[in-house]
Structures are given as structure tokens and as C-alpha cells.
Short mmCIF file of C-alpha atoms in Angstrom, two decimals:
data_model
loop_
_atom_site.label_atom_id
_atom_site.label_comp_id
_atom_site.label_asym_id
_atom_site.label_seq_id
_atom_site.Cartn_x
_atom_site.Cartn_y
_atom_site.Cartn_z
CA VAL A 310 130.90 -108.35 57.64
CA ALA A 311 132.88 -111.60 57.65
CA LYS A 312 131.87 -112.07 54.01
CA LEU A 313 132.54 -108.49 52.91
CA CYS A 314 135.88 -107.80 51.21
CA VAL A 315 136.41 -104.48 49.47
CA CYS A 316 139.96 -105.36 48.34
CA ASP A 317 138.92 -108.58 46.53
CA LEU A 318 139.25 -107.34 42.94
CA LEU A 319 140.51 -110.37 40.98
CA VAL A 320 138.06 -113.16 40.16
CA ALA A 321 139.14 -116.57 41.44
CA GLN A 322 142.61 -115.19 42.24
CA CYS A 323 144.32 -114.06 45.42
CA ASP A 324 144.77 -110.30 45.72
CA VAL A 325 148.10 -109.31 47.26
CA ASN A 326 147.85 -108.15 50.91
CA CYS A 327 144.07 -108.62 50.87
CA CYS A 328 143.60 -110.53 54.12
CA CYS A 329 139.84 -110.98 53.62
CA ASP A 330 140.11 -112.51 50.10
CA PRO A 331 138.50 -115.98 50.25
CA ASP A 332 140.63 -117.05 47.26
CA CYS A 333 143.86 -116.73 49.31
CA SER A 334 145.32 -119.79 50.98
CA ALA A 335 147.53 -120.12 54.05
CA ALA A 336 150.57 -120.20 51.77
CA ASP A 337 149.47 -116.89 50.23
CA PHE A 338 148.96 -115.29 53.65
CA SER A 339 152.49 -116.26 54.70
CA LEU A 340 153.86 -114.04 51.91
CA PHE A 341 151.82 -110.96 52.85
CA THR A 342 153.61 -107.95 54.37
CA THR A 343 150.50 -106.22 55.74
CA CYS A 344 146.72 -106.22 55.56
CA SER A 345 145.60 -103.52 53.16
CA VAL A 346 142.13 -103.46 54.82
CA PRO A 347 142.59 -104.22 58.53
CA VAL A 348 138.99 -103.47 59.58
CA VAL A 349 135.74 -104.24 57.75
CA THR A 350 132.51 -102.80 59.15
CA GLY A 351 129.00 -102.18 57.96
CA ASP A 352 127.00 -99.00 58.43
CA SER A 353 129.05 -96.60 60.58
CA HIS A 354 125.84 -94.91 61.83
CA LEU A 355 124.71 -97.97 63.82
CA CYS A 356 125.10 -97.84 67.60
CA SER A 357 126.44 -101.39 67.73
CA GLN A 358 127.63 -103.64 64.93
CA LYS A 359 129.97 -106.46 64.09
CA ALA A 360 133.47 -105.68 62.85
CA ALA A 361 135.91 -108.04 61.14
CA ILE A 362 139.52 -107.50 62.23
CA TYR A 363 142.36 -108.79 60.04
CA SER A 364 146.03 -108.84 61.00
CA LEU A 365 149.21 -110.84 60.43
CA ASP A 366 151.08 -112.84 63.04
CA VAL A 367 154.63 -112.28 61.83
CA GLU A 368 156.11 -114.19 64.77
CA ALA A 369 154.54 -117.45 63.58
CA ASN A 370 156.52 -119.74 61.30
CA PRO A 371 155.35 -119.38 58.61
CA PRO A 372 153.48 -116.08 59.14
CA GLU A 373 149.74 -116.54 59.25
CA ARG A 374 146.60 -114.46 59.11
CA VAL A 375 144.65 -113.65 62.28
CA PHE A 376 140.90 -113.10 62.00
CA LYS A 377 138.66 -111.78 64.78
CA LEU A 378 134.97 -110.89 64.80
CA ILE A 379 134.16 -108.33 67.50
CA ASP A 380 131.28 -106.13 68.62
CA GLN A 381 132.05 -102.50 67.81
CA VAL A 382 130.37 -99.69 69.77
CA ASN A 383 129.77 -96.31 68.16
CA PRO A 384 131.09 -93.58 70.53
CA SER A 385 128.67 -90.98 69.14
CA ILE A 386 125.52 -90.30 71.14
CA PHE A 387 123.63 -89.81 67.84
CA CYS A 388 123.45 -93.26 66.26
CA ILE A 389 120.93 -95.70 64.77
CA HIS A 390 119.76 -98.27 67.31
CA ALA A 391 117.86 -100.50 64.88
CA THR A 392 117.38 -100.49 61.09
CA ASN A 393 113.65 -101.12 60.96
CA TYR A 394 112.89 -99.12 57.80
CA GLU A 395 112.26 -102.00 55.42
CA GLN A 396 112.39 -99.96 52.21
CA ALA A 397 115.94 -98.89 53.00
CA LEU A 398 117.17 -102.48 53.38
CA THR A 399 116.78 -103.40 49.72
CA PHE A 400 117.46 -101.80 46.36
CA SER A 401 114.43 -101.27 44.16
CA SER A 402 114.73 -102.35 40.56
CA PRO A 403 115.45 -99.30 38.39
CA GLU A 404 113.08 -98.43 35.60
CA ILE A 405 114.51 -99.39 32.20
CA PRO A 406 114.56 -96.43 29.79
CA THR A 407 112.49 -96.83 26.64
CA SER A 408 111.51 -94.50 23.85
CA GLU A 409 108.22 -93.83 25.64
CA ASN A 410 109.54 -92.96 29.14
CA PHE A 411 112.93 -91.48 28.27
CA ASP A 412 111.76 -87.86 28.40
CA GLN A 413 110.15 -88.44 31.78
CA LEU A 414 113.30 -90.08 33.20
CA LEU A 415 115.43 -87.28 31.77
CA LYS A 416 113.28 -84.71 33.54
CA GLN A 417 113.29 -86.66 36.82
CA PHE A 418 116.97 -87.60 36.95
CA GLY A 419 118.40 -84.91 34.72
CA SER A 420 121.99 -84.01 35.51
CA ALA A 421 125.33 -83.74 33.78
CA THR A 422 125.19 -87.45 33.01
CA PHE A 423 121.72 -87.24 31.37
CA SER A 424 122.39 -84.05 29.42
CA ALA A 425 121.17 -84.18 25.86
CA GLU A 426 124.07 -82.20 24.39
CA PRO A 427 127.64 -83.44 25.17
CA GLU A 428 129.11 -79.94 24.95
CA SER A 429 126.82 -78.74 27.74
CA TRP A 430 128.08 -81.25 30.32
CA ASP A 431 129.03 -79.75 33.65
CA MET A 432 132.72 -80.51 34.10
CA ASN A 433 132.72 -79.13 37.64
CA THR A 434 130.95 -82.27 38.85
CA ASP A 435 133.80 -84.45 37.63
CA ASP A 436 136.31 -82.15 39.27
CA GLN A 437 134.40 -82.37 42.54
CA ASN A 438 134.32 -86.17 42.39
CA LEU A 439 138.06 -86.23 41.69
CA SER A 440 138.65 -83.93 44.64
CA ASP A 441 136.62 -86.17 46.93
CA ALA A 442 138.57 -89.22 45.75
CA ASN A 443 141.88 -87.54 46.56
CA GLU A 444 140.76 -86.27 49.98
CA THR A 445 143.17 -87.15 52.78
CA TYR A 446 141.81 -87.89 56.21
CA ARG A 447 143.19 -86.33 59.36
CA TYR A 448 142.24 -86.01 62.99
CA GLN A 449 140.43 -82.87 64.05
CA TYR A 450 139.84 -81.49 67.52
CA GLY A 451 137.47 -83.61 69.58
CA VAL A 452 137.25 -86.48 67.07
CA PRO A 453 137.51 -89.88 68.84
CA ILE A 454 140.91 -91.51 68.32
CA GLN A 455 140.33 -94.63 66.26
CA THR A 456 141.95 -98.00 66.85
CA VAL A 457 141.90 -101.21 64.82
CA ASP A 458 138.94 -102.54 66.82
CA ALA A 459 137.04 -99.40 67.87
CA PHE A 460 138.49 -96.30 69.55
CA LEU A 461 140.94 -95.44 72.30
CA ARG A 462 139.12 -95.75 75.61
CA LEU A 463 139.71 -93.54 78.62
CA PRO A 464 137.62 -94.99 81.49
CA SER A 465 135.66 -92.40 83.43
CA PRO A 466 132.64 -92.11 85.71
CA VAL A 467 129.43 -91.50 83.77
CA VAL A 468 126.38 -91.44 86.03
CA SER A 469 127.90 -92.65 89.28
CA SER A 470 131.51 -92.94 90.41
CA TRP A 471 131.90 -96.41 88.86
CA CYS A 472 134.19 -96.75 85.83
CA SER A 473 132.73 -96.90 82.35
CA ASP A 474 135.10 -98.19 79.66
CA GLU A 475 133.08 -96.70 76.79
CA ASN A 476 134.40 -93.14 77.10
CA PRO A 477 136.30 -92.26 73.89
CA ALA A 478 139.48 -90.20 74.02
CA GLY A 479 139.07 -87.14 71.81
CA PHE A 480 141.93 -85.79 69.71
CA LEU A 481 143.71 -82.84 71.40
CA VAL A 482 141.33 -83.07 74.37
CA ASN A 483 143.43 -83.33 77.54
CA GLN A 484 141.52 -85.35 80.11
CA ALA A 485 142.13 -86.57 83.65
CA THR A 486 139.57 -88.86 85.27
CA LYS A 487 139.18 -90.96 88.41
CA CYS A 488 136.63 -93.70 88.95
CA ILE A 489 135.84 -96.72 91.15
CA ARG A 490 136.06 -100.29 89.84
CA SER A 491 134.64 -103.37 91.50
CA VAL A 492 137.32 -106.02 92.09
CA SER A 493 137.77 -109.46 93.56
CA VAL A 494 141.10 -111.09 94.36
CA GLU A 495 139.82 -114.51 93.28
CA LYS A 496 138.81 -113.17 89.86
CA CYS A 497 141.49 -110.52 89.30
CA ASN A 498 142.94 -112.50 86.38
CA ASP A 499 139.57 -112.33 84.62
CA ILE A 500 138.99 -108.57 85.01
CA ARG A 501 140.40 -107.08 81.79
CA ALA A 502 140.56 -103.52 83.11
CA LEU A 503 143.12 -104.60 85.72
CA SER A 504 145.62 -105.77 83.11
CA MET A 505 148.14 -103.67 81.17
CA LEU A 506 147.13 -105.50 77.99
CA PHE A 507 143.69 -103.91 78.09
CA TYR A 508 145.23 -100.48 77.51
CA ILE A 509 147.98 -101.24 74.96
CA ASN A 510 146.85 -104.27 72.93
CA SER A 511 144.95 -102.21 70.35
CA SER A 512 146.94 -100.18 67.82
CA ILE A 513 145.92 -96.60 67.03
CA LEU A 514 145.14 -95.52 63.47
CA ALA A 515 147.57 -92.78 62.42
CA VAL A 516 144.72 -90.98 60.65
CA PRO A 517 141.03 -91.95 60.51
CA LYS A 518 140.06 -94.70 58.08
CA SER A 519 143.65 -95.64 57.27
CA SER A 520 145.67 -98.84 57.35
CA GLN A 521 148.69 -97.16 58.95
CA MET A 522 148.81 -98.13 62.61
CA VAL A 523 150.72 -96.80 65.63
CA ASN A 524 151.47 -99.22 68.45
CA ILE A 525 151.11 -98.04 72.06
CA THR A 526 154.45 -98.45 73.80
CA VAL A 527 155.06 -98.70 77.53
CA GLN A 528 156.89 -95.56 78.65
CA SER A 529 157.31 -96.40 82.32
CA ILE A 530 155.99 -98.66 85.07
CA ALA A 531 155.72 -97.60 88.71
CA VAL A 532 154.72 -99.97 91.50
CA ARG A 533 152.74 -98.68 94.49
CA SER A 534 152.85 -100.63 97.72
CA LEU A 535 149.92 -101.11 100.09
CA ASN A 536 151.22 -98.30 102.32
CA GLY A 537 151.34 -95.85 99.39
CA MET A 538 155.07 -95.90 98.62
CA GLN A 539 155.72 -95.70 94.86
CA THR A 540 158.81 -97.12 93.11
CA LEU A 541 159.78 -96.63 89.46
CA LEU A 542 160.91 -99.86 87.78
CA ASN A 543 163.91 -99.98 85.46
CA ASP A 544 162.63 -102.76 83.19
CA SER A 545 159.56 -101.13 81.64
CA ASP A 546 159.82 -103.46 78.61
CA VAL A 547 158.61 -106.43 80.66
CA LEU A 548 154.84 -106.83 80.60
CA ARG A 549 153.49 -107.41 84.12
CA LEU A 550 150.13 -109.17 84.25
CA PRO A 551 147.88 -109.56 87.32
CA MET A 552 148.55 -112.65 89.39
CA ILE A 553 147.55 -114.00 92.81
CA LEU A 554 150.34 -114.19 95.40
CA ASP A 555 149.83 -114.80 99.13
CA GLU A 556 146.15 -113.74 99.09
CA LEU A 557 147.10 -110.61 97.14
CA CYS A 558 146.43 -109.72 93.54
CA ILE A 559 149.61 -107.97 92.37
CA ASN A 560 150.39 -106.05 89.15
CA THR A 561 146.89 -104.59 88.97
CA VAL A 562 146.53 -101.32 87.07
CA LEU A 563 145.85 -98.37 89.37
CA GLY A 564 146.61 -95.60 86.88
CA VAL A 565 147.32 -95.05 83.18
CA SER A 566 148.72 -91.91 81.58
CA TYR A 567 148.69 -91.71 77.78
CA ARG A 568 150.98 -89.35 75.89
CA ILE A 569 150.10 -88.84 72.21
CA THR A 570 152.51 -87.19 69.76
CA TYR A 571 151.00 -85.70 66.61
CA THR A 572 151.94 -83.56 63.60
CA ASP A 573 150.46 -80.27 62.49
CA ALA A 574 148.71 -82.21 59.70
CA GLY A 575 146.53 -84.03 62.25
CA GLU A 576 148.43 -87.34 62.13
CA ILE A 577 149.33 -89.39 65.19
CA ILE A 578 152.93 -90.62 64.98
CA GLU A 579 153.60 -91.93 68.48
CA ALA A 580 151.65 -93.18 71.49
CA ALA A 581 153.05 -94.09 74.90
CA ALA A 582 151.50 -95.18 78.18
CA ALA A 583 152.84 -94.84 81.72
CA PHE A 584 151.42 -97.30 84.25
CA VAL A 585 151.03 -97.33 88.00
CA LEU A 586 150.61 -100.88 89.29
CA GLY A 587 149.63 -101.99 92.75
CA ALA A 588 148.37 -104.83 94.90
CA ILE A 589 144.85 -105.66 96.11
CA ASN A 590 144.20 -107.56 99.32
CA LYS A 591 141.36 -110.00 99.72
CA GLU A 592 139.29 -107.60 101.85
CA ALA A 593 139.10 -104.99 99.06
CA LEU A 594 135.82 -104.85 97.16
CA SER A 595 136.74 -101.90 94.93
CA ILE A 596 139.71 -99.78 93.93
CA GLU A 597 140.14 -96.24 92.58
CA GLN A 598 141.75 -95.93 89.17
CA SER A 599 143.07 -92.75 87.58
CA PHE A 600 143.45 -92.08 83.86
CA GLU A 601 145.03 -89.22 81.96
CA ILE A 602 145.78 -88.34 78.36
CA SER A 603 147.88 -85.47 76.99
CA PHE A 604 148.92 -84.39 73.52
CA THR A 605 152.25 -83.00 72.31
CA GLN A 606 153.00 -81.70 68.84
CA VAL A 607 156.17 -83.12 67.35
CA ASN A 608 159.31 -80.94 67.61
CA THR A 609 157.70 -78.77 70.31
CA THR A 610 158.15 -78.55 74.07
CA PRO A 611 155.02 -79.29 76.13
CA VAL A 612 153.87 -76.35 78.26
CA PRO A 613 151.85 -77.01 81.43
CA LEU A 614 148.47 -75.31 81.56
CA SER A 615 147.06 -73.42 84.53
CA GLY A 616 143.40 -74.14 83.87
CA ASN A 617 140.99 -75.14 81.12
CA PRO A 618 139.91 -72.60 80.13
CA GLY A 619 139.88 -70.33 83.21
CA TYR A 620 142.69 -70.04 85.73
CA VAL A 621 142.66 -72.34 88.74
CA VAL A 622 143.55 -70.75 92.08
CA GLY A 623 147.03 -71.77 93.15
CA LEU A 624 148.41 -72.51 89.68
CA PRO A 625 151.14 -70.32 88.12
CA VAL A 626 150.29 -67.30 85.98
CA ARG A 627 151.52 -68.05 82.47
CA ALA A 628 153.62 -65.35 80.85
CA GLY A 629 155.91 -64.74 77.90
CA PHE A 630 157.11 -62.21 75.37
CA ARG A 631 156.52 -61.45 71.71
CA PRO A 632 159.77 -61.39 69.73
CA GLN A 633 160.32 -58.76 67.07
CA GLY A 634 160.69 -60.66 63.82
CA TYR A 635 162.32 -59.46 60.65
CA PRO A 636 160.91 -58.07 58.46
CA PHE A 637 157.55 -58.81 60.14
CA PRO A 638 156.79 -59.48 63.80
CA VAL A 639 156.30 -63.09 64.84
CA GLU A 640 152.59 -63.80 65.35
CA MET A 641 152.96 -65.93 68.46
CA ILE A 642 153.99 -65.70 72.10
CA ILE A 643 157.28 -67.20 73.26
CA GLN A 644 156.80 -68.33 76.85
CA ASN A 645 159.41 -67.65 79.51
CA THR A 646 162.39 -69.96 79.64
CA ASN A 647 163.03 -69.54 83.36
CA LYS A 648 162.82 -72.37 85.85
CA TYR A 649 159.06 -72.05 86.27
CA SER A 650 158.24 -70.92 82.68
CA GLN A 651 155.87 -68.40 84.23
CA LEU A 652 155.66 -64.98 85.88
CA THR A 653 157.96 -64.77 88.93
CA ILE A 654 158.88 -62.34 91.70
CA LEU A 655 161.77 -61.97 94.11
CA GLN A 656 161.97 -64.80 96.62
CA SER A 657 162.81 -63.99 100.23
CA THR A 658 165.91 -65.62 101.69
CA SER A 659 166.93 -66.33 105.27
CA ASN A 660 169.85 -63.87 105.35
CA GLN A 661 167.74 -61.04 103.82
CA ASP A 662 170.75 -59.80 101.82
CA CYS A 663 169.64 -58.32 98.49
CA LEU A 664 173.00 -58.64 96.79
CA ALA A 665 173.16 -62.33 97.75
CA ALA A 666 169.56 -63.09 96.74
CA GLN A 667 169.97 -62.57 93.01
CA GLY A 668 168.58 -65.51 91.05
CA ALA A 669 166.15 -66.70 93.73
CA ARG A 670 162.64 -66.40 92.23
CA ALA A 671 159.16 -67.55 93.28
CA PRO A 672 156.30 -68.20 90.83
CA VAL A 673 153.26 -65.94 90.92
CA LEU A 674 150.29 -68.16 91.75
CA PHE A 675 146.86 -67.09 90.56
CA GLY A 676 144.66 -65.70 93.32
CA TYR A 677 147.46 -65.56 95.92
CA ASN A 678 148.49 -62.10 97.15
CA MET A 679 152.23 -62.26 97.81
CA ILE A 680 154.92 -60.02 99.25
CA SER A 681 158.65 -60.62 99.51
CA GLY A 682 161.75 -58.56 100.04
CA CYS A 683 165.27 -58.14 101.26
CA LYS A 684 167.54 -55.53 102.83
CA LEU A 685 170.12 -53.49 100.93
CA ARG A 686 173.18 -52.14 102.74
CA ILE A 687 174.53 -49.02 101.00
CA THR A 688 178.13 -47.91 101.59
CA ALA A 689 180.02 -44.82 100.47
CA ALA A 690 182.03 -46.90 97.98
CA MET A 691 178.98 -47.92 95.94
CA LYS A 692 178.37 -46.32 92.57
CA CYS A 693 174.79 -45.27 91.93
CA GLN A 694 174.29 -46.39 88.30
CA PRO A 695 175.60 -49.98 88.71
CA LEU A 696 173.64 -50.30 91.95
CA ALA A 697 170.42 -49.12 90.28
CA GLN A 698 170.83 -51.66 87.46
CA ALA A 699 171.58 -54.45 89.93
CA LEU A 700 168.44 -53.66 91.92
CA LEU A 701 166.31 -53.51 88.77
CA ASP A 702 167.59 -56.93 87.71
CA LEU A 703 166.90 -58.19 91.22
CA LEU A 704 163.26 -57.04 91.16
CA LYS A 705 162.38 -58.00 87.58
CA GLY A 706 164.60 -61.03 87.08
CA GLN A 707 166.65 -61.91 84.03
CA SER A 708 163.79 -61.83 81.51
CA PHE A 709 160.70 -60.00 82.71
CA PRO A 710 157.75 -60.99 80.47
CA GLU A 711 155.80 -58.65 78.23
CA TYR A 712 152.54 -60.60 78.09
CA VAL A 713 150.36 -62.66 80.42
CA ALA A 714 147.92 -65.34 79.27
CA SER A 715 144.33 -64.24 79.78
CA PHE A 716 143.18 -67.85 80.26
CA GLY A 717 144.88 -70.81 81.82
CA ASN A 718 144.93 -72.63 78.46
CA SER A 719 145.75 -69.74 76.10
CA GLN A 720 147.72 -71.00 73.14
CA ALA A 721 150.97 -69.36 72.03
CA GLN A 722 149.70 -68.80 68.49
CA ASP A 723 146.61 -66.91 69.70
CA VAL A 724 148.26 -63.52 70.25
CA LEU A 725 144.95 -61.79 71.02
CA ASP A 726 144.48 -64.20 73.95
CA TRP A 727 147.45 -62.63 75.76
CA VAL A 728 147.31 -59.44 77.83
CA PRO A 729 150.22 -56.95 77.55
CA ILE A 730 151.84 -55.89 80.83
CA THR A 731 151.61 -52.14 81.49
CA HIS A 732 154.74 -50.66 83.06
CA LEU A 733 154.57 -47.63 85.37
CA HIS A 734 157.34 -45.73 87.18
CA ILE A 735 156.89 -43.71 90.37
CA SER A 736 159.67 -41.54 91.76
CA GLU A 737 159.91 -40.69 95.48
CA GLN A 738 162.35 -37.89 96.39
CA ARG A 739 160.99 -36.96 99.81
CA LEU A 740 162.88 -39.46 101.94
CA TYR A 741 166.40 -38.07 101.83
CA ASN A 742 168.41 -35.33 100.27
CA THR A 743 169.74 -36.51 96.95
CA PHE A 744 173.49 -36.93 96.57
CA GLN A 745 173.22 -37.38 92.82
CA SER A 746 170.19 -35.59 91.48
CA SER A 747 170.06 -37.65 88.28
CA CYS A 748 170.33 -41.08 89.91
CA GLN A 749 167.27 -42.99 91.07
CA ILE A 750 167.42 -46.37 92.82
CA PRO A 751 164.47 -48.80 92.43
CA VAL A 752 163.16 -49.93 95.80
CA SER A 753 159.94 -51.83 95.01
CA LEU A 754 158.04 -53.70 92.30
CA GLU A 755 154.27 -53.89 92.66
CA ILE A 756 152.31 -56.13 90.29
CA GLU A 757 148.52 -55.78 90.14
CA VAL A 758 146.57 -58.46 88.30
CA LYS A 759 142.95 -57.61 87.51
CA TRP A 760 140.73 -60.55 86.66
CA THR A 761 137.06 -61.17 86.04
CA LYS A 762 134.59 -64.03 86.08
CA TYR A 763 133.91 -65.01 82.48
CA GLY A 764 131.08 -67.08 81.04
CA SER A 765 128.15 -68.74 82.79
CA LEU A 766 127.11 -67.80 86.31
CA VAL A 767 126.82 -71.52 87.08
CA ASN A 768 130.45 -72.25 86.19
CA PRO A 769 132.37 -68.95 85.86
CA GLN A 770 135.91 -69.04 84.51
CA ALA A 771 138.71 -66.79 85.79
CA ARG A 772 140.10 -64.53 83.09
CA ILE A 773 142.92 -61.98 83.45
CA VAL A 774 142.03 -58.65 81.84
CA ASN A 775 144.83 -56.32 82.95
CA VAL A 776 148.31 -56.52 84.47
CA THR A 777 150.25 -53.50 85.76
CA ALA A 778 153.86 -53.56 86.97
CA THR A 779 154.87 -50.47 88.94
CA ILE A 780 158.51 -49.70 89.73
CA THR A 781 159.06 -47.22 92.56
CA THR A 782 162.40 -45.39 92.67
CA THR A 783 163.91 -43.06 95.21
CA ALA A 784 167.00 -40.90 95.57
CA LEU A 785 169.10 -41.50 98.66
CA LYS A 786 171.71 -39.45 100.48
CA GLN A 787 175.26 -40.78 100.25
CA PRO A 788 176.32 -42.16 103.67
CA PRO A 789 179.47 -40.81 105.31
CA SER A 790 182.72 -42.68 104.80
CA GLY A 791 182.87 -45.81 106.91
CA ARG A 792 179.12 -45.78 107.59
CA GLU A 793 176.30 -47.89 106.10
CA ARG A 794 172.66 -47.26 105.39
CA THR A 795 170.08 -50.06 105.14
CA ILE A 796 166.92 -49.74 103.05
CA PRO A 797 164.18 -52.33 102.38
CA ILE A 798 163.61 -53.67 98.85
CA THR A 799 160.13 -55.16 98.36
CA SER A 800 158.21 -57.02 95.67
CA SER A 801 154.48 -57.74 95.83
CA VAL A 802 151.58 -59.15 93.81
CA VAL A 803 147.92 -58.23 94.31
CA PHE A 804 144.95 -59.89 92.58
CA THR A 805 141.85 -57.72 92.14
CA ASP A 806 138.44 -59.07 91.13
CA VAL A 807 136.82 -56.58 88.73
CA SER A 808 133.81 -58.72 87.82
CA SER A 809 130.56 -56.89 87.26
CA PRO A 810 127.76 -57.90 89.64
CA ALA A 811 125.07 -60.14 88.22
CA GLU A 812 121.85 -58.59 87.05
CA PRO A 813 119.07 -58.68 89.65
CA GLY A 814 116.89 -60.83 87.43
CA TYR A 815 119.53 -63.57 87.33
CA LYS A 816 120.00 -64.02 91.06
CA ALA A 817 117.44 -66.82 91.24
CA TRP A 818 115.32 -68.90 88.92
CA PRO A 819 111.70 -67.72 88.57
CA THR A 820 109.08 -69.75 90.38
CA ILE A 821 106.12 -71.07 88.39
CA ASN A 822 103.07 -72.25 90.30
CA ALA A 823 101.16 -74.35 87.76
CA LYS A 824 99.86 -77.89 87.25
CA LEU A 825 100.18 -79.89 84.06
CA PRO A 826 97.11 -81.61 82.53
CA PHE A 827 96.66 -85.18 83.72
CA ASP A 828 97.16 -86.55 80.18
CA PHE A 829 100.12 -84.29 79.33
CA PHE A 830 102.55 -87.22 78.88
CA PHE A 831 100.07 -89.56 77.17
CA PRO A 832 100.72 -92.23 75.87
CA PHE A 833 103.90 -92.32 78.00
CA VAL A 834 103.86 -92.95 81.72
#
């Protein structure tokens, strides 16, 4: 690959910005603005191959070309380990057409190019070739994020708990991993995975197979002491490399969190990394590292998920509403803009005064049955209608949602992935004699969330299938002048599992009592 150069077009002349052109001298390289072909590789289907990396050192005086030859690993599990098919390694000499064999060749290789009549040529083939030539590359979901030397790595445990640096980060695939890495204080300077440079020194390709690169910037640096205290540094622009100090190896990477910003066209426009650095004492033989990557579309606000895909117990229930567009409804869900961005209920306060508790909300956590409340003191001076509206706002909050996400990772644009909230009203008139027959005061809000186990029995995912919000109202007798009446106002959430029981045949794997023939695996051991 060091001798391959696809941008070398002029014979015995230097091609502009062609960093692999052997006809270019050091003086020519100093005038280049970029390398039009930064990476040259061979067959992309090979599991391992050499790659030639070309770049420009603009800080040198004069600027000079930088050439590196590296070993590139294919992240795909389906790759060619060795090219041992000899006939595919060479091109066979084509048969020269003559008057004797022309008809045979025309029959064998007949196509639009070999057509006998020019007016019968298939023009669609040319259009297809032109379309392929103008095709623009973009990242798609799950595709490994490419860098100038290979791909963006997110270390993770593979077979055991030890870190493997060959795990590719997939586009739009949020990941969080933890793994164990073997360390030694005496050799901490030589372990690449302990240095910040290992995670930011390779630029990301904006789109696959392009020359446009995105540098990974350092977003923040936090230092964790040996006792676990973590401090955020102000000077995140300063690169901190591992070094030995008083039998400690300081500035070692304990955690990396990538944040990738992309466009709706599948192009990466920004990449940032947040680091957690720490110290290793001489007794330590291994450390635990954590890695995370998240994706944010440009000009959008990131929304935290509550599971992937099913809900995780203890995480907030995601909720929102569907705005009425004009002249057509908006085909997406707008998530709540409250403090928690999720479904909330009334939060109990220490003084238990309903009129003083307005604005205090608690998030509804999946799988947690909750109950809260307060006490309302009614006097003769209170008007029924304003009081009823105040209590309704107290129970439901400022913006009660209309929809709840069925999965923890339901996207806003997938409207069918959101469950509408059913509202019910129950009136109780048996407690007291009504003083205004047409006025009802809400006294409770009961939310029932029905969910089911979805998917495989081995790894079921929690899915919300129905949500019902019931408001209970009652009519109360007006207290005498100078007297007060106290009534409880309650809010509750109940989660109900409505999963169907598994079929009897799936409760256990069937048992097979049989022996294989002695030569079943022949010729393998």
C-alpha cells in the first residue's frame, strides 16, 4: 500500500495535494493545504492489512508531509483471514477478438457495450453508473465510526472482564462499558490505554470514505483522588500525560465519555471527550476503566432514556404531548418541559399544606408504587370554582402529559410507540351534603400503569401498554362562619403487570438422552 497512489494522475509531475505522489518533493509538500487521500488501503474485506496514512504537519517550518504505515484491523466478524485462492491474485489475459471468435465472445459477454446495433444500446446502464459515481456516503445506524487509521474504539470486556481495545463504536449506538486493565506503576508511561492521547489522537471521518476529518476535542477533565474524591479541573485544554511521582502513576485514564454530534444527513460534525484521571499506587496490579459514548443530533436537546429498549426499574417514566399543528397535526411527540422532563405527581411536604405545596413535584419511577398527599383547610370565605381549579392544578401539575413512552428508548418521531393516557372522572357525593350542587372539588388523582414483559423469555423487556389517570371529585358542605374543615388530598401511582403466563411447553428445555457416533466430528478432534 505504500506504493499505491490513486491521486497520482500526472506523469512525471507532482499532483496538487496528493501526499502519496512519488513525483512530489519536500518543497511541493510544504505548499499543500491538505491530503486529498489521507488513507490508502488494500482489500477492505481482509481481517488485517497494512494501511498507509498521510497527513501534513502544519506546525513545522516549512510544513512537511507525515507518512505512517500501520496495521489496520477490520471490525467486522465476517472477513477474509488469508487470500489463498491463487486464481484470484492475478488477472488472466483476455482473449483477443478475431473474425473467427467474435460471435462466440459476443454471446458470452453480450451487453449494452457489445450490442450489434447502436440504436439498441441500453441507456439505463449508463444512468446507473452515473448514479453510482455521484453517490454520497453517510453513516447509518450501527456502522463503525471510521477514523484516519481504523475506527473509533470503545474498550469493553469481550470474553472475560479484561479490556479489549478492538471494540468499534457504532453510529447512533449508545454504549456504556466497564472493564479491567492490567497495570504496572513502573511501566505506566508505556501503556497506551492509560494516556489521554490514545483516545483523542485519531481524527474521525465526517462521513465514511471521505477526506473531511473531525478532531476529538477535550470537553472536560476530572481528577479522582485515591480516596474517591473527584475534582473538575478548569484548564481542560492542557493535555495531562501519565507520569511517575512519589511511587504513584498520576494522570492515568480511569474513564472516557465521548459525545458525538451529527446531522440528519448522517454526517458527524463534532466529537468531544470527557476524561476522568486518577492515580495508581505501586501495589495495584489492575484498575477498572469505564467508557461511554452518546450521540446528539445538531440543534436538538438530548433527552435521557429510561432503558434500551425496555424500561429499567427505578428510572423515570417518559411522557409528553402531541401538539395540534396547522393545518395538519405534528407527527411527533413533544416531551415535557418540566424539571424532570417526565411524568410527575404531587410531592409531599413537611407542613402538609396543599395551598403551600403547589409546584413541588416528584418523578414517577417505573415499577415503584407511590402515594403522596397533603391537607386542605376549607373556610367559609373560599369560593368553590377557584378552589376546584387550584386543586386540579395541584394534582396534575402545570402541564399534565397526554402520552407515555411504551419503551424506555421510544423516539419522539415514532408516534405509534407512545401510549395515550386515558382520563377518567369519578364523583363522590355521599360524604357531605352539598352546599353548591354544581360544584365538585377534586380530592385525588390515581394513576395506573399497566405493563407487560415483551420479547424473549430469557431477557424480557418491560413495555407499558396502558395508562389510566382517574380524578375523584366530591361535593362538600360549606363550613359555618369562623370554622374550618380539613380534607385529605392524595395522589398515587400503581404499576400492574399484565403479562401473559408462559406456555407450559416453554417452561424448560426438553431433555434428549442420546449418544453421538464416535466419529461424528471426524476429522476434527
